[in-house]
């Protein structure tokens, strides 16, 4: 085998052959050199592992069971938190059940955020799994006024869709800020500043929604959707909700209810009927056919969406533009 | 009263029968009062609006249901106008855009709207520079 020249010296080409290498590696200075190199690599490795562990340990681990709360925790905690969002956009939170991997993550969390108002039917199971390790906060049950809904068994229940009100989102932001501060009092100023900035954005968003909704006269603010999820939105912005079905998206309306709703829509002259991101649109199609109202578009009812609707601001803008433009 | 009980009963019945039209007039249910706002919501109406500013702005406009209904450049510190619009029984929301000078101090505007029922409602807004706010009546 011919060796390859490394670099030219004195006009002659210097070659390193296998023999040269063997001689070099048998030299005692080579052993010392390799020993030092190994020590440096070992030190670097230990230092890197230490840094990684310190970083992970430093961060507050947050487990969130709401896409909206995931955003709030990230905005308030910034670099000081590591948020795991167990519910991803497009997943129906009414039907979600935590898997073993979710439980494992929650077990190691410092803070667990739940939407509450009976949205999560698995709360007891979750609390049993994590014992006293993490702190579970049912955000929707903190200082937020509840609206009532009638479920499929004709019982009055709390409306769990509180995030459709910026007023409630501000309360949730303050709850998350206070909980993070309890865990890391040293970061109080950071969390307070982040929360203030986020609340300012929510107030600007509220003004935007009011301006957009004002394009509709109040007698035209009638919202027909196939899931009773916009009660808080309706309360804040003067809409009347005419739901096709109940609390959860898979609640099926009875034929009598559909007939009554069709009569109401005809009487009130509602221009458009809306469906939701992951709901079955069949009933909506039937209603549009019977009433002559058009299909207004899809709304995001149970949390954040994807693309431009992947943020709270984006979700609001998508919903409000869809509703107002269709009902005009 | 003289006469048999039967005669007295017939006499009383005849008196009551004679008074029936009068009793009917007095006791019939009054026609349901049509709410002024609801009756008026069928067509456009003129609603008086009075504005007062702590600092006169450079410009002001009022929009209702996505339509510009009134605007004025360099208004006085007190202005009065009439808004012509279709006002539903549920009430309405007016979008005010007020533009104060950049160097103007924190300023306020008070708006007094007279509703179709005759009642007056006051709302206010404040800010610096350009302010865009929806005021609801009621």
PDB file of N, CA, C and O in Angstrom, chain A residues 56-65 82-84 86 100-112 126 129-136 183:
ATOM      1  N   UNK A  56     -31.415  20.883  33.630  1.00  0.00           N
ATOM      2  CA  UNK A  56     -32.715  20.226  33.738  1.00  0.00           C
ATOM      3  C   UNK A  56     -33.280  20.369  35.143  1.00  0.00           C
ATOM      4  O   UNK A  56     -34.463  20.602  35.332  1.00  0.00           O
ATOM      5  N   UNK A  57     -32.391  20.238  36.113  1.00  0.00           N
ATOM      6  CA  UNK A  57     -32.842  20.312  37.498  1.00  0.00           C
ATOM      7  C   UNK A  57     -33.281  21.724  37.833  1.00  0.00           C
ATOM      8  O   UNK A  57     -34.189  21.929  38.616  1.00  0.00           O
ATOM      9  N   UNK A  58     -32.635  22.684  37.220  1.00  0.00           N
ATOM     10  CA  UNK A  58     -32.935  24.089  37.478  1.00  0.00           C
ATOM     11  C   UNK A  58     -34.320  24.475  37.004  1.00  0.00           C
ATOM     12  O   UNK A  58     -34.987  25.282  37.621  1.00  0.00           O
ATOM     13  N   UNK A  59     -34.732  23.902  35.869  1.00  0.00           N
ATOM     14  CA  UNK A  59     -36.008  24.300  35.270  1.00  0.00           C
ATOM     15  C   UNK A  59     -37.188  23.735  36.052  1.00  0.00           C
ATOM     16  O   UNK A  59     -37.120  22.634  36.578  1.00  0.00           O
ATOM     17  N   UNK A  60     -38.260  24.501  36.054  1.00  0.00           N
ATOM     18  CA  UNK A  60     -39.481  24.041  36.719  1.00  0.00           C
ATOM     19  C   UNK A  60     -40.236  23.184  35.699  1.00  0.00           C
ATOM     20  O   UNK A  60     -40.534  23.642  34.585  1.00  0.00           O
ATOM     21  N   UNK A  61     -40.516  21.944  36.076  1.00  0.00           N
ATOM     22  CA  UNK A  61     -41.206  21.046  35.136  1.00  0.00           C
ATOM     23  C   UNK A  61     -42.714  21.206  35.282  1.00  0.00           C
ATOM     24  O   UNK A  61     -43.257  21.015  36.374  1.00  0.00           O
ATOM     25  N   UNK A  62     -43.337  21.584  34.186  1.00  0.00           N
ATOM     26  CA  UNK A  62     -44.780  21.823  34.197  1.00  0.00           C
ATOM     27  C   UNK A  62     -45.455  20.838  33.244  1.00  0.00           C
ATOM     28  O   UNK A  62     -45.011  20.661  32.113  1.00  0.00           O
ATOM     29  N   UNK A  63     -46.503  20.193  33.739  1.00  0.00           N
ATOM     30  CA  UNK A  63     -47.322  19.319  32.887  1.00  0.00           C
ATOM     31  C   UNK A  63     -48.658  20.010  32.684  1.00  0.00           C
ATOM     32  O   UNK A  63     -49.316  20.380  33.650  1.00  0.00           O
ATOM     33  N   UNK A  64     -49.031  20.175  31.421  1.00  0.00           N
ATOM     34  CA  UNK A  64     -50.278  20.888  31.148  1.00  0.00           C
ATOM     35  C   UNK A  64     -51.261  20.002  30.385  1.00  0.00           C
ATOM     36  O   UNK A  64     -50.880  19.315  29.435  1.00  0.00           O
ATOM     37  N   UNK A  65     -52.525  20.048  30.808  1.00  0.00           N
ATOM     38  CA  UNK A  65     -53.563  19.258  30.138  1.00  0.00           C
ATOM     39  C   UNK A  65     -54.534  20.153  29.370  1.00  0.00           C
ATOM     40  O   UNK A  65     -55.730  19.873  29.292  1.00  0.00           O
ATOM     41  N   UNK A  82     -39.988  24.105  31.851  1.00  0.00           N
ATOM     42  CA  UNK A  82     -39.985  23.104  30.780  1.00  0.00           C
ATOM     43  C   UNK A  82     -41.412  22.545  30.765  1.00  0.00           C
ATOM     44  O   UNK A  82     -41.797  21.840  31.697  1.00  0.00           O
ATOM     45  N   UNK A  83     -42.181  22.951  29.771  1.00  0.00           N
ATOM     46  CA  UNK A  83     -43.606  22.608  29.768  1.00  0.00           C
ATOM     47  C   UNK A  83     -43.868  21.408  28.856  1.00  0.00           C
ATOM     48  O   UNK A  83     -43.436  21.397  27.703  1.00  0.00           O
ATOM     49  N   UNK A  84     -44.564  20.435  29.395  1.00  0.00           N
ATOM     50  CA  UNK A  84     -45.013  19.310  28.573  1.00  0.00           C
ATOM     51  C   UNK A  84     -46.512  19.469  28.346  1.00  0.00           C
ATOM     52  O   UNK A  84     -47.286  19.462  29.302  1.00  0.00           O
ATOM     53  N   UNK A  86     -49.657  17.793  27.314  1.00  0.00           N
ATOM     54  CA  UNK A  86     -50.149  16.422  27.095  1.00  0.00           C
ATOM     55  C   UNK A  86     -51.265  16.378  26.052  1.00  0.00           C
ATOM     56  O   UNK A  86     -51.489  15.356  25.439  1.00  0.00           O
ATOM     57  N   UNK A 100     -49.878   5.809  29.892  1.00  0.00           N
ATOM     58  CA  UNK A 100     -48.848   5.528  30.906  1.00  0.00           C
ATOM     59  C   UNK A 100     -47.697   6.528  30.791  1.00  0.00           C
ATOM     60  O   UNK A 100     -47.151   6.982  31.807  1.00  0.00           O
ATOM     61  N   UNK A 101     -47.347   6.894  29.549  1.00  0.00           N
ATOM     62  CA  UNK A 101     -46.242   7.843  29.360  1.00  0.00           C
ATOM     63  C   UNK A 101     -46.599   9.223  29.934  1.00  0.00           C
ATOM     64  O   UNK A 101     -45.743   9.918  30.481  1.00  0.00           O
ATOM     65  N   UNK A 102     -47.870   9.597  29.824  1.00  0.00           N
ATOM     66  CA  UNK A 102     -48.307  10.878  30.402  1.00  0.00           C
ATOM     67  C   UNK A 102     -48.160  10.834  31.925  1.00  0.00           C
ATOM     68  O   UNK A 102     -47.667  11.778  32.543  1.00  0.00           O
ATOM     69  N   UNK A 103     -48.597   9.731  32.495  1.00  0.00           N
ATOM     70  CA  UNK A 103     -48.542   9.593  33.958  1.00  0.00           C
ATOM     71  C   UNK A 103     -47.089   9.664  34.432  1.00  0.00           C
ATOM     72  O   UNK A 103     -46.784  10.308  35.440  1.00  0.00           O
ATOM     73  N   UNK A 104     -46.187   9.023  33.668  1.00  0.00           N
ATOM     74  CA  UNK A 104     -44.765   9.051  34.048  1.00  0.00           C
ATOM     75  C   UNK A 104     -44.255  10.490  34.066  1.00  0.00           C
ATOM     76  O   UNK A 104     -43.561  10.896  34.982  1.00  0.00           O
ATOM     77  N   UNK A 105     -44.612  11.274  33.044  1.00  0.00           N
ATOM     78  CA  UNK A 105     -44.155  12.662  32.969  1.00  0.00           C
ATOM     79  C   UNK A 105     -44.733  13.476  34.121  1.00  0.00           C
ATOM     80  O   UNK A 105     -44.039  14.261  34.766  1.00  0.00           O
ATOM     81  N   UNK A 106     -46.012  13.243  34.376  1.00  0.00           N
ATOM     82  CA  UNK A 106     -46.690  14.002  35.436  1.00  0.00           C
ATOM     83  C   UNK A 106     -46.074  13.699  36.801  1.00  0.00           C
ATOM     84  O   UNK A 106     -45.944  14.588  37.646  1.00  0.00           O
ATOM     85  N   UNK A 107     -45.671  12.455  36.973  1.00  0.00           N
ATOM     86  CA  UNK A 107     -45.078  12.051  38.251  1.00  0.00           C
ATOM     87  C   UNK A 107     -43.835  12.876  38.568  1.00  0.00           C
ATOM     88  O   UNK A 107     -43.534  13.137  39.725  1.00  0.00           O
ATOM     89  N   UNK A 108     -43.101  13.284  37.524  1.00  0.00           N
ATOM     90  CA  UNK A 108     -41.876  14.057  37.758  1.00  0.00           C
ATOM     91  C   UNK A 108     -42.088  15.564  37.677  1.00  0.00           C
ATOM     92  O   UNK A 108     -41.133  16.328  37.734  1.00  0.00           O
ATOM     93  N   UNK A 109     -43.327  15.987  37.497  1.00  0.00           N
ATOM     94  CA  UNK A 109     -43.585  17.429  37.317  1.00  0.00           C
ATOM     95  C   UNK A 109     -43.638  18.161  38.656  1.00  0.00           C
ATOM     96  O   UNK A 109     -44.040  17.606  39.672  1.00  0.00           O
ATOM     97  N   UNK A 110     -43.223  19.422  38.608  1.00  0.00           N
ATOM     98  CA  UNK A 110     -43.334  20.266  39.804  1.00  0.00           C
ATOM     99  C   UNK A 110     -44.723  20.891  39.887  1.00  0.00           C
ATOM    100  O   UNK A 110     -45.200  21.238  40.961  1.00  0.00           O
ATOM    101  N   UNK A 111     -45.322  21.086  38.704  1.00  0.00           N
ATOM    102  CA  UNK A 111     -46.629  21.737  38.651  1.00  0.00           C
ATOM    103  C   UNK A 111     -47.471  21.072  37.555  1.00  0.00           C
ATOM    104  O   UNK A 111     -46.985  20.869  36.438  1.00  0.00           O
ATOM    105  N   UNK A 112     -48.703  20.737  37.893  1.00  0.00           N
ATOM    106  CA  UNK A 112     -49.618  20.126  36.917  1.00  0.00           C
ATOM    107  C   UNK A 112     -50.800  21.073  36.729  1.00  0.00           C
ATOM    108  O   UNK A 112     -51.466  21.443  37.702  1.00  0.00           O
ATOM    109  N   UNK A 126     -55.309  10.874  38.100  1.00  0.00           N
ATOM    110  CA  UNK A 126     -54.052  11.610  37.972  1.00  0.00           C
ATOM    111  C   UNK A 126     -53.475  11.932  39.353  1.00  0.00           C
ATOM    112  O   UNK A 126     -52.290  11.739  39.619  1.00  0.00           O
ATOM    113  N   UNK A 129     -52.044   8.928  40.992  1.00  0.00           N
ATOM    114  CA  UNK A 129     -50.776   8.502  40.396  1.00  0.00           C
ATOM    115  C   UNK A 129     -49.605   9.318  40.903  1.00  0.00           C
ATOM    116  O   UNK A 129     -48.525   8.793  41.131  1.00  0.00           O
ATOM    117  N   UNK A 130     -49.819  10.615  41.052  1.00  0.00           N
ATOM    118  CA  UNK A 130     -48.663  11.451  41.405  1.00  0.00           C
ATOM    119  C   UNK A 130     -48.506  11.622  42.908  1.00  0.00           C
ATOM    120  O   UNK A 130     -47.472  12.083  43.357  1.00  0.00           O
ATOM    121  N   UNK A 131     -49.506  11.235  43.679  1.00  0.00           N
ATOM    122  CA  UNK A 131     -49.412  11.330  45.131  1.00  0.00           C
ATOM    123  C   UNK A 131     -49.182  12.765  45.565  1.00  0.00           C
ATOM    124  O   UNK A 131     -49.860  13.678  45.114  1.00  0.00           O
ATOM    125  N   UNK A 132     -48.161  12.967  46.365  1.00  0.00           N
ATOM    126  CA  UNK A 132     -47.917  14.315  46.905  1.00  0.00           C
ATOM    127  C   UNK A 132     -46.734  14.995  46.239  1.00  0.00           C
ATOM    128  O   UNK A 132     -46.285  16.041  46.672  1.00  0.00           O
ATOM    129  N   UNK A 133     -46.230  14.384  45.155  1.00  0.00           N
ATOM    130  CA  UNK A 133     -44.997  14.913  44.548  1.00  0.00           C
ATOM    131  C   UNK A 133     -45.201  16.288  43.915  1.00  0.00           C
ATOM    132  O   UNK A 133     -44.546  17.251  44.256  1.00  0.00           O
ATOM    133  N   UNK A 134     -46.099  16.347  42.969  1.00  0.00           N
ATOM    134  CA  UNK A 134     -46.300  17.607  42.252  1.00  0.00           C
ATOM    135  C   UNK A 134     -47.482  18.365  42.814  1.00  0.00           C
ATOM    136  O   UNK A 134     -48.236  17.854  43.641  1.00  0.00           O
ATOM    137  N   UNK A 135     -47.633  19.577  42.337  1.00  0.00           N
ATOM    138  CA  UNK A 135     -48.731  20.400  42.808  1.00  0.00           C
ATOM    139  C   UNK A 135     -49.756  20.514  41.679  1.00  0.00           C
ATOM    140  O   UNK A 135     -49.458  21.055  40.621  1.00  0.00           O
ATOM    141  N   UNK A 136     -50.963  19.981  41.895  1.00  0.00           N
ATOM    142  CA  UNK A 136     -51.999  20.014  40.859  1.00  0.00           C
ATOM    143  C   UNK A 136     -52.847  21.274  41.037  1.00  0.00           C
ATOM    144  O   UNK A 136     -53.365  21.532  42.124  1.00  0.00           O
ATOM    145  N   UNK A 183     -43.290  28.101  43.583  1.00  0.00           N
ATOM    146  CA  UNK A 183     -42.267  27.072  43.368  1.00  0.00           C
ATOM    147  C   UNK A 183     -40.873  27.698  43.336  1.00  0.00           C
ATOM    148  O   UNK A 183     -39.923  27.144  43.871  1.00  0.00           O
TER     149      UNK A 183
END
